[in-house]
Short mmCIF file of C-alpha atoms in Angstrom, two decimals:
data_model
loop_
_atom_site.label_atom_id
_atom_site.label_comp_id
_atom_site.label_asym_id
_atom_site.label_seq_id
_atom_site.Cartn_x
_atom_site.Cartn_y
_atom_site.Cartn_z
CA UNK A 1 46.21 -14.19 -16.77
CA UNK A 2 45.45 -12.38 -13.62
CA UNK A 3 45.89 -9.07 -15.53
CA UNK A 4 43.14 -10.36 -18.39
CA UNK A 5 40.62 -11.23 -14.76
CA UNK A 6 41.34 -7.92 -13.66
CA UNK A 7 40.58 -5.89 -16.78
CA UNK A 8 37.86 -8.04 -17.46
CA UNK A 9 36.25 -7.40 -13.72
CA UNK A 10 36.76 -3.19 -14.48
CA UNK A 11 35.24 -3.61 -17.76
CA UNK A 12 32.12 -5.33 -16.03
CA UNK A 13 32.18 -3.03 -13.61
CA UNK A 14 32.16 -0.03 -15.41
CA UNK A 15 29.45 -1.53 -17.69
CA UNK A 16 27.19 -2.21 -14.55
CA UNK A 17 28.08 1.61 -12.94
CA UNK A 18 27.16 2.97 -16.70
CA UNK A 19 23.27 0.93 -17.00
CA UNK A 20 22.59 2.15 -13.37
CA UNK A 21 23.04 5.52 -13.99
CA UNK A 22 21.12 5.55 -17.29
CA UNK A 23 18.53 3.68 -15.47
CA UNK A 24 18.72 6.25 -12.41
CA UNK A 25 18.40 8.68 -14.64
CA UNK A 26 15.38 7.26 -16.26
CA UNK A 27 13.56 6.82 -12.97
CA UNK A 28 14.34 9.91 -11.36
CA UNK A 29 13.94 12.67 -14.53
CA UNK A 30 10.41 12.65 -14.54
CA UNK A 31 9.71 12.86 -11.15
CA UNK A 32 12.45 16.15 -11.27
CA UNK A 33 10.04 17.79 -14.35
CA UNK A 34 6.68 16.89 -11.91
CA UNK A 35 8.80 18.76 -9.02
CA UNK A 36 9.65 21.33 -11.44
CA UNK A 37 5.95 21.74 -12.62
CA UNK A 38 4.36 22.23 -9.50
CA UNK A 39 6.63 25.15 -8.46
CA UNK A 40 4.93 27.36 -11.79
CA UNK A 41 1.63 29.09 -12.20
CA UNK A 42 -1.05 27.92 -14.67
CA UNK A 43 0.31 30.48 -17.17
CA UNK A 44 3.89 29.77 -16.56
CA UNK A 45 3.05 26.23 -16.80
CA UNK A 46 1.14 26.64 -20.29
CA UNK A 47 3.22 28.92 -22.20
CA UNK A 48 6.79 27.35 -21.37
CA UNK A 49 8.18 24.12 -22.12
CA UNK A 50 8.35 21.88 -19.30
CA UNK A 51 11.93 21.57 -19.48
CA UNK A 52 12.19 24.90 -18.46
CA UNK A 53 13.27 25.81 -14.71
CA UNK A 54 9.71 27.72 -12.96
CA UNK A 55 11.03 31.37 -12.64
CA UNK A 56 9.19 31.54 -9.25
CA UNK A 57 7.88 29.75 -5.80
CA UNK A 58 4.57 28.50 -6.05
CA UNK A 59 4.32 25.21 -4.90
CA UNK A 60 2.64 25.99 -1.65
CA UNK A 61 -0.45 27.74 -3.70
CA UNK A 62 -0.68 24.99 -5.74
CA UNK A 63 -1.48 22.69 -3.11
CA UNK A 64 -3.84 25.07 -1.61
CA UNK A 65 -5.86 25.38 -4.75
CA UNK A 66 -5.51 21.53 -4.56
CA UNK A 67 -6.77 21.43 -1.33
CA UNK A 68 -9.48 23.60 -2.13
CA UNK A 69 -10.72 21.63 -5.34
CA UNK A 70 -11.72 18.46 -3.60
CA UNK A 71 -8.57 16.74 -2.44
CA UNK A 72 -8.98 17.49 1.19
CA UNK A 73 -11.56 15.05 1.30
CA UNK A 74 -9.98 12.20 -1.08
CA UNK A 75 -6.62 13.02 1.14
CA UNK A 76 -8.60 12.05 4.48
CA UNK A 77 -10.88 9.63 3.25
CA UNK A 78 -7.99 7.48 1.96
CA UNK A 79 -6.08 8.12 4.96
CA UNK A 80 -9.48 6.27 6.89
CA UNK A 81 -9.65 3.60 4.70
CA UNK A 82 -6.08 2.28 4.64
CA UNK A 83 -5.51 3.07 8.54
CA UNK A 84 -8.61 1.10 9.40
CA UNK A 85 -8.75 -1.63 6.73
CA UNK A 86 -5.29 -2.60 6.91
CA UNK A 87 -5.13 -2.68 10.54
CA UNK A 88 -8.59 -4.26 10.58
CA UNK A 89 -7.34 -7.55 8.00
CA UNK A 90 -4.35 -8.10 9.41
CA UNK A 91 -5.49 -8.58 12.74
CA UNK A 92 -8.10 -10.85 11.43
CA UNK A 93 -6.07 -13.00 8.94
CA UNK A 94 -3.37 -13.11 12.11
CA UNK A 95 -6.16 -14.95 14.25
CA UNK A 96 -7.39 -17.09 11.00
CA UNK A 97 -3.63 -18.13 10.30
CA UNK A 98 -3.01 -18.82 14.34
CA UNK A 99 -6.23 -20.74 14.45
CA UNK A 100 -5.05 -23.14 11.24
CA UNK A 101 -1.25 -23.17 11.95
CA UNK A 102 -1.18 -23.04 15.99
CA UNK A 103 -4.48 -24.86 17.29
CA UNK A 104 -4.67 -27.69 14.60
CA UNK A 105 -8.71 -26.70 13.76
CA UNK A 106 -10.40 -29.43 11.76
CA UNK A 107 -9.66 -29.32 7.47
CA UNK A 108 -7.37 -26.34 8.36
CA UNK A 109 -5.62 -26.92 4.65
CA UNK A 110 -9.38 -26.53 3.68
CA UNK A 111 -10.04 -23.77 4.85
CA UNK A 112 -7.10 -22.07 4.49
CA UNK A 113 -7.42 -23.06 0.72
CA UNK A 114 -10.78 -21.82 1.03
CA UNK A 115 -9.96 -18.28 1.83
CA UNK A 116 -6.74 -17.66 -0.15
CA UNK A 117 -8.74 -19.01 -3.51
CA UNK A 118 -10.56 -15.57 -3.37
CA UNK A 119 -7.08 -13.95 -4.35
CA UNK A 120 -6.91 -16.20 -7.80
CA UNK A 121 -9.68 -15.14 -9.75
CA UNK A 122 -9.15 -11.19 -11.25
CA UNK A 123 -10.66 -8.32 -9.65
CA UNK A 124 -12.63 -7.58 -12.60
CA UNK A 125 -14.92 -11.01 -12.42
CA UNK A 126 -16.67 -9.72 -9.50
CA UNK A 127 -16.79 -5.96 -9.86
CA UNK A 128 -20.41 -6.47 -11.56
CA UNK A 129 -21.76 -8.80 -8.93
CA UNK A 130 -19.88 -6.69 -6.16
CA UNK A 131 -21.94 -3.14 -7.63
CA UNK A 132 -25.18 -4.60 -7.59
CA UNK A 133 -24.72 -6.21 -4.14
CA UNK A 134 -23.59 -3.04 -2.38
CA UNK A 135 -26.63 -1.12 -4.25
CA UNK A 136 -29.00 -3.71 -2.64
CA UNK A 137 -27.39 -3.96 0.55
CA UNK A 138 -27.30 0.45 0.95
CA UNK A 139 -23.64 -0.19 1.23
CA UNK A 140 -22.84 2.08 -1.94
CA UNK A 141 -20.81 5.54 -1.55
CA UNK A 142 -20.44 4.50 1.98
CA UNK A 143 -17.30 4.54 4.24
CA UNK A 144 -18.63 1.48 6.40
CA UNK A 145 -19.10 -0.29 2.49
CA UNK A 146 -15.40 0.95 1.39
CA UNK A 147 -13.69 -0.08 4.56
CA UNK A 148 -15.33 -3.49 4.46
CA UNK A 149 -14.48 -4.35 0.98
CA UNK A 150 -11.04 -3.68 1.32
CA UNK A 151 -10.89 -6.01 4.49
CA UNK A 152 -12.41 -8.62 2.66
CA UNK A 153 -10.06 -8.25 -0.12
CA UNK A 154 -6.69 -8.22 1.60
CA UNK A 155 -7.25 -10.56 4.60
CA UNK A 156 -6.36 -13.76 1.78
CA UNK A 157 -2.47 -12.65 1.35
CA UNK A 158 -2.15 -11.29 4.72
CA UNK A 159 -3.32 -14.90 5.87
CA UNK A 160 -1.10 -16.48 3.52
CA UNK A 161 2.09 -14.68 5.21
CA UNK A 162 1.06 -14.73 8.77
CA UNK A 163 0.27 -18.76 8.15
CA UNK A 164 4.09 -18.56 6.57
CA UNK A 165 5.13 -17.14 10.07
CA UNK A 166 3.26 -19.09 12.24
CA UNK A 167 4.57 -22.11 11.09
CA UNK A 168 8.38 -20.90 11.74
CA UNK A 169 7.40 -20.47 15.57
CA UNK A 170 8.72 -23.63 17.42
CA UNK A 171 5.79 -25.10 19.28
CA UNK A 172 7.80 -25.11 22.55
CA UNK A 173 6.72 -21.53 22.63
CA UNK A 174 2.93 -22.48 22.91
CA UNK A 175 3.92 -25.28 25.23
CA UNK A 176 5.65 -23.03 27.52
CA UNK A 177 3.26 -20.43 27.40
CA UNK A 178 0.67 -23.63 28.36
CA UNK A 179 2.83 -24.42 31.53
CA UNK A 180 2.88 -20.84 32.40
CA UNK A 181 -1.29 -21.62 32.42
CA UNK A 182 -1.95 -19.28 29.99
CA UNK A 183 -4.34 -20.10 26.86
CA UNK A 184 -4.86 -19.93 23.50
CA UNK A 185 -6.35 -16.46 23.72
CA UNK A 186 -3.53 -14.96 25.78
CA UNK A 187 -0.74 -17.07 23.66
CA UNK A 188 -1.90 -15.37 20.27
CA UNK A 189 -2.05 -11.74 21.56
CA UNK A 190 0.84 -11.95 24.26
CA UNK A 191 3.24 -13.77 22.77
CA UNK A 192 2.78 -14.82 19.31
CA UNK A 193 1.06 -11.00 17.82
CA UNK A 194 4.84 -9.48 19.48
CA UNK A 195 6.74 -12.34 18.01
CA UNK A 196 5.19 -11.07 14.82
CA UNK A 197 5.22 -7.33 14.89
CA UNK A 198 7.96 -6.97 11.64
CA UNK A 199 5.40 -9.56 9.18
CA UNK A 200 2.68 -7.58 10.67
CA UNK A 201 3.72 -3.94 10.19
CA UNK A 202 4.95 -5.20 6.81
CA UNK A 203 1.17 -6.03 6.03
CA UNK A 204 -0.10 -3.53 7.15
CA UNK A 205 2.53 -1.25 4.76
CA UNK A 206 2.02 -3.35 1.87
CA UNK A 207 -2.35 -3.13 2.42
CA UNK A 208 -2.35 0.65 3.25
CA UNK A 209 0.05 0.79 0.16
CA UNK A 210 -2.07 -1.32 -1.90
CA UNK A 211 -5.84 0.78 -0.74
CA UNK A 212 -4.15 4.22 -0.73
CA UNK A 213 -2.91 3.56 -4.65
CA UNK A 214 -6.67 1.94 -5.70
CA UNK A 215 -8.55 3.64 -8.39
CA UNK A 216 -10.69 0.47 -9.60
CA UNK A 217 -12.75 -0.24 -6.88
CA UNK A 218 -12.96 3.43 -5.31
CA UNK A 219 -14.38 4.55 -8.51
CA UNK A 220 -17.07 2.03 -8.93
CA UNK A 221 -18.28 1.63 -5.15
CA UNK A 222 -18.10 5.65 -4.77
CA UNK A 223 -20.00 8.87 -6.55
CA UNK A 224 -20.04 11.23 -3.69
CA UNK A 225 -16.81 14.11 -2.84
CA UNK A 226 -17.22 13.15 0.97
CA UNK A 227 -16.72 9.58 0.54
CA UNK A 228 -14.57 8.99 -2.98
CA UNK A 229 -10.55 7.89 -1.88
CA UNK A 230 -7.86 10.42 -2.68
CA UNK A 231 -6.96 8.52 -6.08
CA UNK A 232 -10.63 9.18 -7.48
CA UNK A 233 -10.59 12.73 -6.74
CA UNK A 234 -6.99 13.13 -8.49
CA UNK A 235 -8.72 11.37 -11.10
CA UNK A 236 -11.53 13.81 -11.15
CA UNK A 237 -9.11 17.19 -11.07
CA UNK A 238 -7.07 15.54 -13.93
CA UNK A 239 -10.34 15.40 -15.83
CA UNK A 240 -12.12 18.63 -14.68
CA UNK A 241 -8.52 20.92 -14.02
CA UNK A 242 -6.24 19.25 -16.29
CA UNK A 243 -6.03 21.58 -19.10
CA UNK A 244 -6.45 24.88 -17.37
CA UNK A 245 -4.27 24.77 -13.70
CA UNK A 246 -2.10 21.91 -14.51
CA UNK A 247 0.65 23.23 -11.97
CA UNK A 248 -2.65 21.93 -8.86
CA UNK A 249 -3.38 19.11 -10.27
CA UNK A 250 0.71 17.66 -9.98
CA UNK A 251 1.20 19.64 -6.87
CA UNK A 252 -1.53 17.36 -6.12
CA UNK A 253 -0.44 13.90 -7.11
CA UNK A 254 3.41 15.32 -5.63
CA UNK A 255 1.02 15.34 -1.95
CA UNK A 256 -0.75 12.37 -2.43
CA UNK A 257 2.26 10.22 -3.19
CA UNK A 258 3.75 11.49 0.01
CA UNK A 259 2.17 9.35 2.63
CA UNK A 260 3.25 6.10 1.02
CA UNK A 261 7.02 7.39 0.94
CA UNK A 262 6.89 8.72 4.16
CA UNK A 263 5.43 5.09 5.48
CA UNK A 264 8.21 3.49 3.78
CA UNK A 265 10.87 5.26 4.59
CA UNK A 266 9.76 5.34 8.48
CA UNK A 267 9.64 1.44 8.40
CA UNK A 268 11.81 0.40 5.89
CA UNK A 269 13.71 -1.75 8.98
CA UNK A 270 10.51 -3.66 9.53
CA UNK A 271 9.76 -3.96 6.00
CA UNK A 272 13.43 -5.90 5.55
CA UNK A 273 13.22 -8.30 8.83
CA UNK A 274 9.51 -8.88 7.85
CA UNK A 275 10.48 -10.21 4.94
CA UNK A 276 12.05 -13.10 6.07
CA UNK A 277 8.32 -13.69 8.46
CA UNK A 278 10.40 -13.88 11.33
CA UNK A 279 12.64 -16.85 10.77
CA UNK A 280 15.48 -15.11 12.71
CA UNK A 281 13.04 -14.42 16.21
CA UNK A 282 12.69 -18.19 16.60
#
């Protein structure tokens, strides 16, 4: 009997070894053929298949001719926007949450209800109403217009998990930090915003994340090179350089999916303790 469990457990194991290689294999093939792309020159690229290995080193002049075609700006602009609006919401949905969870504020299921609701309706419902507003308001193919949006539009779920957090924190904290005479304004940023630092560098991942990757909103709220985000200028040099240098335009998208990875990988031990919002720093 113990024989039949232990042929049985290979046979499952095997099985499970087999579909994760076929599925690593799927994942990580195409990204090889991108690598492999943006190491060949336009005519390399164009008259070989793209199995084919790139006969010689020309990644680096790729990017430059990337660089040079408009995604300099997108690259920097992005890099704005997600620095600034995901440091900018989180700090803000941290002092909404703390006000709701931590100082008891009147209907503070109503307003937290309030604010989260904005997160249920789909981003296309308000993209019309959102156009004409910024064209009346002179907030159109702005930075100040793009960075405010995308506060607006990811303080709801940062709220959601920092109210999550909040209401983990024993309140002998706060009452300690009382006796020690200090108040609500010193409690939030001296002991409660340290308590939190793996939700909140986990929001602010997920947001910069979440901005960096947008192509909706950055295309309808921008028109001009200096302000459009990095994914509506790879959007552009797909359109305008697509056929004739493809080798720039995937050297390119190789670059601009690097500061995501990078982000991840440098705070991939925040990203796991944040996701259990700080249950285990009580």
């Amino acid at each position: 009997m113990s024989a039949e469990i232990g042929e049985t457990t290979g046979v499952v194991r095997e099985a499970r070894f087999t579909s994760a290689l076929i599925l690593t294999v799927f994942w990580v093939l195409p990204i090889a053929l991108l690598i492999m792309s943006a190491f060949k020159t336009p005519i390399e690229f164009s008259s070989t298949s793209t199995l084919a290995l790139p006969q010689s080193f020309h990644l680096f002049d790729n990017i430059a001719r990337a660089w040079a075609k408009g995604m300099a700006s997108g690259f920097v602009n992005s890099a704005i926007y997600g620095v600034v609006a995901s440091v900018i919401s989180v700090i803000l949905a941290a002092m909404a949450a703390y006000g709701i969870v931590r100082l008891r504020i009147p209907q503070g299921m109503f307003w937290f209800l309030l604010i989260y609701s904005g997160t249920i309706f789909p981003f296309q419902m308000y993209l019309i109403p959102l156009f004409n507003l910024y064209l009346d308001t002179g907030l159109y193919d702005t930075r100040i217009g793009i960075i405010a949006f995308y506060v607006a539009i990811t303080i709801p779920f940062c709220m959601f998990v920092m109210r999550g957090f909040f209401l983990t924190v024993s309140w002998q904290v706060q009452e300690a930090a009382a006796l020690d005479g200090a108040n609500s304004w010193q409690t939030f940023w001296r002991i409660m915003m340290p308590m939190a630092r793996a939700p909140l560098i986990l929001l602010i991942l997920i947001q910069f994340t979440w901005i960096w990757n947008d192509l909706l909103f950055g295309l309808v709220l921008t028109k001009s090179e200096s302000v459009r985000p990095i994914m509506v200028a790879l959007a552009g040099m797909q359109g305008v350089y697509g056929a004739s240098d493809g080798p720039s335009v995937i050297a390119a998208t190789l670059v601009g999916s690097a500061p995501t990875l990078i982000l991840f990988l440098a705070l991939q031990r925040y990203f796991v303790r944040g996701l259990t919002l700080g249950m285990g720093e009580r």
